[in-house]
PDB file of C-alpha atoms and ligand atoms in Angstrom:
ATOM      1  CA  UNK N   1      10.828  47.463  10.616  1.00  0.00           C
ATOM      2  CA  UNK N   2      13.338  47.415   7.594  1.00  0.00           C
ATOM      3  CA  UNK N   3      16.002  49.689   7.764  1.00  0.00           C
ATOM      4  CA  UNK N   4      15.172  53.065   5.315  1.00  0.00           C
ATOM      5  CA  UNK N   5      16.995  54.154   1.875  1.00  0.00           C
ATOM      6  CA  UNK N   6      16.662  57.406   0.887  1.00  0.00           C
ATOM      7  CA  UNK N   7      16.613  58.384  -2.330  1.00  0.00           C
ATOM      8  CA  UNK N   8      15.522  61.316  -4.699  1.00  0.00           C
ATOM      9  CA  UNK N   9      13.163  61.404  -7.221  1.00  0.00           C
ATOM     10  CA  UNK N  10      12.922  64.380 -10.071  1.00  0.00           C
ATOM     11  CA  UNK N  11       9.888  65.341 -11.739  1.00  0.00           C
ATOM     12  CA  UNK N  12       8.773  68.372 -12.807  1.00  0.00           C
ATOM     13  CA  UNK N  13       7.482  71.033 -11.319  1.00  0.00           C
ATOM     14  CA  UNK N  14       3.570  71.191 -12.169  1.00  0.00           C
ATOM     15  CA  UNK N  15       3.772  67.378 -11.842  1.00  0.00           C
ATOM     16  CA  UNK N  16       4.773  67.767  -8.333  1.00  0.00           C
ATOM     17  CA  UNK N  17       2.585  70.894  -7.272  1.00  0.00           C
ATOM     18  CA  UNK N  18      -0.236  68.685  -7.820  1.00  0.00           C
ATOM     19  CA  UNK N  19       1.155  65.372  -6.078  1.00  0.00           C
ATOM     20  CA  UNK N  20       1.877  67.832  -3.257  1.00  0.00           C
ATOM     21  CA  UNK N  21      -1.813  69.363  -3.238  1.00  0.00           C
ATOM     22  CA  UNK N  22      -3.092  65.540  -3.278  1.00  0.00           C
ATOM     23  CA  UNK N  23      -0.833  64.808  -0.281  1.00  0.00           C
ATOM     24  CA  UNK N  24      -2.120  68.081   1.184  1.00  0.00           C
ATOM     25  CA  UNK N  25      -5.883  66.725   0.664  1.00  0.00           C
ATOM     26  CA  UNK N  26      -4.628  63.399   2.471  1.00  0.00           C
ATOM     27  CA  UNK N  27      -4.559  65.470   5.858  1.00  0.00           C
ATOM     28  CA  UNK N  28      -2.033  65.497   8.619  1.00  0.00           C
ATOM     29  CA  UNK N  29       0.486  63.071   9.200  1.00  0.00           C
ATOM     30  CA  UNK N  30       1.020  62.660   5.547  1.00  0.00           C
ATOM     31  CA  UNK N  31       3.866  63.729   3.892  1.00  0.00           C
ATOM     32  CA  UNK N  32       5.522  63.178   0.155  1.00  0.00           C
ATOM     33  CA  UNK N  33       7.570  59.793   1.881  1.00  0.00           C
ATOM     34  CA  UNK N  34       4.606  58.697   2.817  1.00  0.00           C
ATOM     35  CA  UNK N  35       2.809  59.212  -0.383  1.00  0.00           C
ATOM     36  CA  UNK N  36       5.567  57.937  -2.431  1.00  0.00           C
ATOM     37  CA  UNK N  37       5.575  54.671  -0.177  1.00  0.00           C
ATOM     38  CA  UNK N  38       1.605  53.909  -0.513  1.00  0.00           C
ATOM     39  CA  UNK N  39       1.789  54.646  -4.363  1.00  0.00           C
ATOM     40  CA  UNK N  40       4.838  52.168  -4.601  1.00  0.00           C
ATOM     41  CA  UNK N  41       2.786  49.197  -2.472  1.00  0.00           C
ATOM     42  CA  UNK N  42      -0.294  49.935  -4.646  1.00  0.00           C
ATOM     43  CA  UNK N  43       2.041  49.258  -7.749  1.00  0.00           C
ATOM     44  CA  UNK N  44       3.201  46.138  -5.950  1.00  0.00           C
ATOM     45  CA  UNK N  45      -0.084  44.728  -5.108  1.00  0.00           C
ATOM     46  CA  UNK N  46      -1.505  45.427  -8.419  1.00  0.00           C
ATOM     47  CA  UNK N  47       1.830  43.660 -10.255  1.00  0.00           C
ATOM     48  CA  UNK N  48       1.230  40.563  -7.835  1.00  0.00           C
ATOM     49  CA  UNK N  49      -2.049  39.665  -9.034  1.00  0.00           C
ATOM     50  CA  UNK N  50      -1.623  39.513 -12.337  1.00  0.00           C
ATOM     51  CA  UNK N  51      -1.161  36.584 -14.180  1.00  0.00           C
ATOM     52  CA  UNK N  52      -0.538  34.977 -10.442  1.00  0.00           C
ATOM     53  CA  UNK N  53      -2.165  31.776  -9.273  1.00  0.00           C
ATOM     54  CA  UNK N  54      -0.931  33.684  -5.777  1.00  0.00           C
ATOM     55  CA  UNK N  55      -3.816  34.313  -3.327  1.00  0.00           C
ATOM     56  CA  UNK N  56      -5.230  38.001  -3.570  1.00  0.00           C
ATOM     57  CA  UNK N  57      -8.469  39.041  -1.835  1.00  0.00           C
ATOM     58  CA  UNK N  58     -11.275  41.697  -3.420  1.00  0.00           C
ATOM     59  CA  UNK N  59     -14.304  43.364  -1.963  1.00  0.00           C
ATOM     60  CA  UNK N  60     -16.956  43.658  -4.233  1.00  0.00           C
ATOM     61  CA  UNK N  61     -19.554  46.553  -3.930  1.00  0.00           C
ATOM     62  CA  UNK N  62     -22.918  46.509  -5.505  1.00  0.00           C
ATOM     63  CA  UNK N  63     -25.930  48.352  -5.636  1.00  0.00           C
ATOM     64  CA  UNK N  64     -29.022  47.552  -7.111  1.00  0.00           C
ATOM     65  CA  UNK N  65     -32.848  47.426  -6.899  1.00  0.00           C
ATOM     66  CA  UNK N  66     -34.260  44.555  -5.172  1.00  0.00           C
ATOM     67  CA  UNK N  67     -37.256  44.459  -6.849  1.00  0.00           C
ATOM     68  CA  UNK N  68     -36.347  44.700 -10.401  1.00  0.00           C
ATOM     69  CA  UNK N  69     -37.166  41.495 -11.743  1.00  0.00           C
ATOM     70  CA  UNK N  70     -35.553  38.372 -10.152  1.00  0.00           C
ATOM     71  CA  UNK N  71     -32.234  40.425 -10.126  1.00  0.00           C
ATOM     72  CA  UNK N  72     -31.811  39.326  -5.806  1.00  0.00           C
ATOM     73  CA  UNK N  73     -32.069  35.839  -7.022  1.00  0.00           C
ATOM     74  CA  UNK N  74     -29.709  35.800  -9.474  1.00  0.00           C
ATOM     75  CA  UNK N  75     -27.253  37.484  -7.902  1.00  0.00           C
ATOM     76  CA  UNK N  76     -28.090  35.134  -4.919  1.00  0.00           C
ATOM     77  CA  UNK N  77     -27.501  32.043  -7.059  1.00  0.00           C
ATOM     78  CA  UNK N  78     -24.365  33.539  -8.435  1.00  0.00           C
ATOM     79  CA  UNK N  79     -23.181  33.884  -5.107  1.00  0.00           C
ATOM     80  CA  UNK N  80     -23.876  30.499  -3.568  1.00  0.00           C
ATOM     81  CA  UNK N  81     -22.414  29.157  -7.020  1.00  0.00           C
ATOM     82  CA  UNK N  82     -18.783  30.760  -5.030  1.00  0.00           C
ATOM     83  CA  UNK N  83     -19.929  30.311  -1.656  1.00  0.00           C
ATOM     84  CA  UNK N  84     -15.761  28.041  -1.874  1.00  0.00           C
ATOM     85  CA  UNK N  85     -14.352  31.824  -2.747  1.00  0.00           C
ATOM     86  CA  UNK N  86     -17.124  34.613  -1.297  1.00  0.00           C
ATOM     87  CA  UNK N  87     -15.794  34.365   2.676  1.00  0.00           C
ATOM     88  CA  UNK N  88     -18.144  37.191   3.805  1.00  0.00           C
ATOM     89  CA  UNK N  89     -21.355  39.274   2.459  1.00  0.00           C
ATOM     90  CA  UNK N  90     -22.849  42.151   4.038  1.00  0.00           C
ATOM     91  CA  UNK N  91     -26.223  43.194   2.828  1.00  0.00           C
ATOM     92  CA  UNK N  92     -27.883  47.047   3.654  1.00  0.00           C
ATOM     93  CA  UNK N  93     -30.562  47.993   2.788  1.00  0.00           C
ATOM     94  CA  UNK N  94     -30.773  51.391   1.578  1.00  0.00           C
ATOM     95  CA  UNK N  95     -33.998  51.982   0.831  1.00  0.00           C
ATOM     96  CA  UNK N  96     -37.658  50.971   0.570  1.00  0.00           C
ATOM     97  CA  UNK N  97     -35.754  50.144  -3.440  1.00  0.00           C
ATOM     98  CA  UNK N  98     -32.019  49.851  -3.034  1.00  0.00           C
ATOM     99  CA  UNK N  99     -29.500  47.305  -1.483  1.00  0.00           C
ATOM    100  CA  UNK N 100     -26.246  47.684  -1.156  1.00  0.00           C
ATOM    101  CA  UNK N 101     -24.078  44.541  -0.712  1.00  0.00           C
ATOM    102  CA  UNK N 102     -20.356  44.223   0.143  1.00  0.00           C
ATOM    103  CA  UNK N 103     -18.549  40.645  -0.361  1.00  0.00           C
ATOM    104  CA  UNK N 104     -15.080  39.509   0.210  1.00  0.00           C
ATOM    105  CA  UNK N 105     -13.851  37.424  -2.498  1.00  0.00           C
ATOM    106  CA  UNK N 106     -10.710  35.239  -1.663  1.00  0.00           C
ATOM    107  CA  UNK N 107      -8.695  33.275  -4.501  1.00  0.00           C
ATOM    108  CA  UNK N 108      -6.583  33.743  -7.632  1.00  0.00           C
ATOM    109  CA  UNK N 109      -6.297  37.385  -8.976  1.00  0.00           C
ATOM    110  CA  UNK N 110      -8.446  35.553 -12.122  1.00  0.00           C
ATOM    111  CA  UNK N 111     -10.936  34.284 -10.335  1.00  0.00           C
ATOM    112  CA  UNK N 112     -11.924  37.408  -7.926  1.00  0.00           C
ATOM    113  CA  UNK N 113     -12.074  38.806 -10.979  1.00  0.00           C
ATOM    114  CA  UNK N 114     -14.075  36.500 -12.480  1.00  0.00           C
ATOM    115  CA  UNK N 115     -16.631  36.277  -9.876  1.00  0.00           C
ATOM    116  CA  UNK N 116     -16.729  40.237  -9.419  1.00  0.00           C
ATOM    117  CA  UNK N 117     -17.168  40.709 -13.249  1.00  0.00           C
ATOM    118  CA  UNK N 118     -19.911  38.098 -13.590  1.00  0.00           C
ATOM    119  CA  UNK N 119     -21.842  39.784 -10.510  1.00  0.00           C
ATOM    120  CA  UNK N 120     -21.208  43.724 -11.673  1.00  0.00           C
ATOM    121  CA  UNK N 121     -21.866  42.584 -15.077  1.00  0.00           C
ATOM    122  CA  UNK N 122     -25.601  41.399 -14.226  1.00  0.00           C
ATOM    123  CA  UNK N 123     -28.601  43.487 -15.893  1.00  0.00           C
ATOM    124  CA  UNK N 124     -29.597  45.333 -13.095  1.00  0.00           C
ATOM    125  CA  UNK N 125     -26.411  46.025 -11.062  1.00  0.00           C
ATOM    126  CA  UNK N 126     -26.902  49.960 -11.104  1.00  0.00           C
ATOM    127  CA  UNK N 127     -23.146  50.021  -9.801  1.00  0.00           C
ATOM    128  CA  UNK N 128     -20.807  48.145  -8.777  1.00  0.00           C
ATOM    129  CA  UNK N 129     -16.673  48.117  -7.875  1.00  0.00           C
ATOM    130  CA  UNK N 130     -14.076  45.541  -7.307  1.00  0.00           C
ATOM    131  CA  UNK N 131     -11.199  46.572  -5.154  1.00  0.00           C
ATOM    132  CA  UNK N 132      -8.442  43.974  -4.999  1.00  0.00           C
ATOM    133  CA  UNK N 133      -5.543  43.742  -2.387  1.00  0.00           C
ATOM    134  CA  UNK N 134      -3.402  40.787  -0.742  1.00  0.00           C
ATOM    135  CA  UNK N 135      -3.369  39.142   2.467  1.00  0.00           C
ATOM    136  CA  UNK N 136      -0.606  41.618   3.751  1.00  0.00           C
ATOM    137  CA  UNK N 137       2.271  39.238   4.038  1.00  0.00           C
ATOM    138  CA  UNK N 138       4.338  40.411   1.160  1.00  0.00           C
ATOM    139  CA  UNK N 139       4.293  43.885   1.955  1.00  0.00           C
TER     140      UNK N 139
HETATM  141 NI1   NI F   1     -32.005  44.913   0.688  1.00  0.00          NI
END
């Protein structure tokens, strides 16, 4: 592990009642360092991506109704249309209605966006979120 800097920060003080309530809600073993260190990686990730031909990875989370329409085979077709980028799917079903899938989406910040825009943004998609990340190494 690197070696650790410490260093102060100074904010005011409603600002950092509530930081400290939302490190509260985080539960034990938490603390402000902590916090601070996992808002500061976030930042990092997030800068990384953009604009980067570097490789990020992105779960994609979708709900929708498999009978509406031919909604399961589009969003089939769109899939198989990345099957070079989607690396894993996971399909539920909720319901006698709803499924809920979960892919991994590997490749260019663009592109995982791309491909999770083009999926969330079909009619019928009753909700959908793309988290992105990186493949750890940087961090
Ligand atoms: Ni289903």
């Amino acid at each position: 592990m690197a070696r650790l800097a410490r260093f102060s920060i100074t904010m005011d003080d409603e600002l950092l009642a509530r930081f400290d309530e939302l490190v509260r809600r985080r539960g034990a073993g938490v603390n402000r360092s902590e916090a601070v260190r996992d808002l500061v990686r976030d930042a990092l990730v997030e800068a990384a991506w953009e604009g980067s031909e570097e490789e990020i990875v992105g779960t994609v989370t979708m709900v929708f109704d498999h009978g509406v329409g031919d909604l399961s085979d589009r969003l089939d077709a769109l899939q198989h249309a990345h099957h070079d980028k989607i690396v894993s799917a996971m399909h539920v079903h909720l319901d006698a209605h709803n499924c809920l899938e979960v892919l991994v989406v590997r490749g260019s910040g663009d592109d995982v966006r791309y491909i999770a825009d083009t999926l969330l943004g079909t009619k019928g998609v009753k909700h959908g979120k793309l988290v992105m990340t990186t493949g750890g190494a940087e961090l």
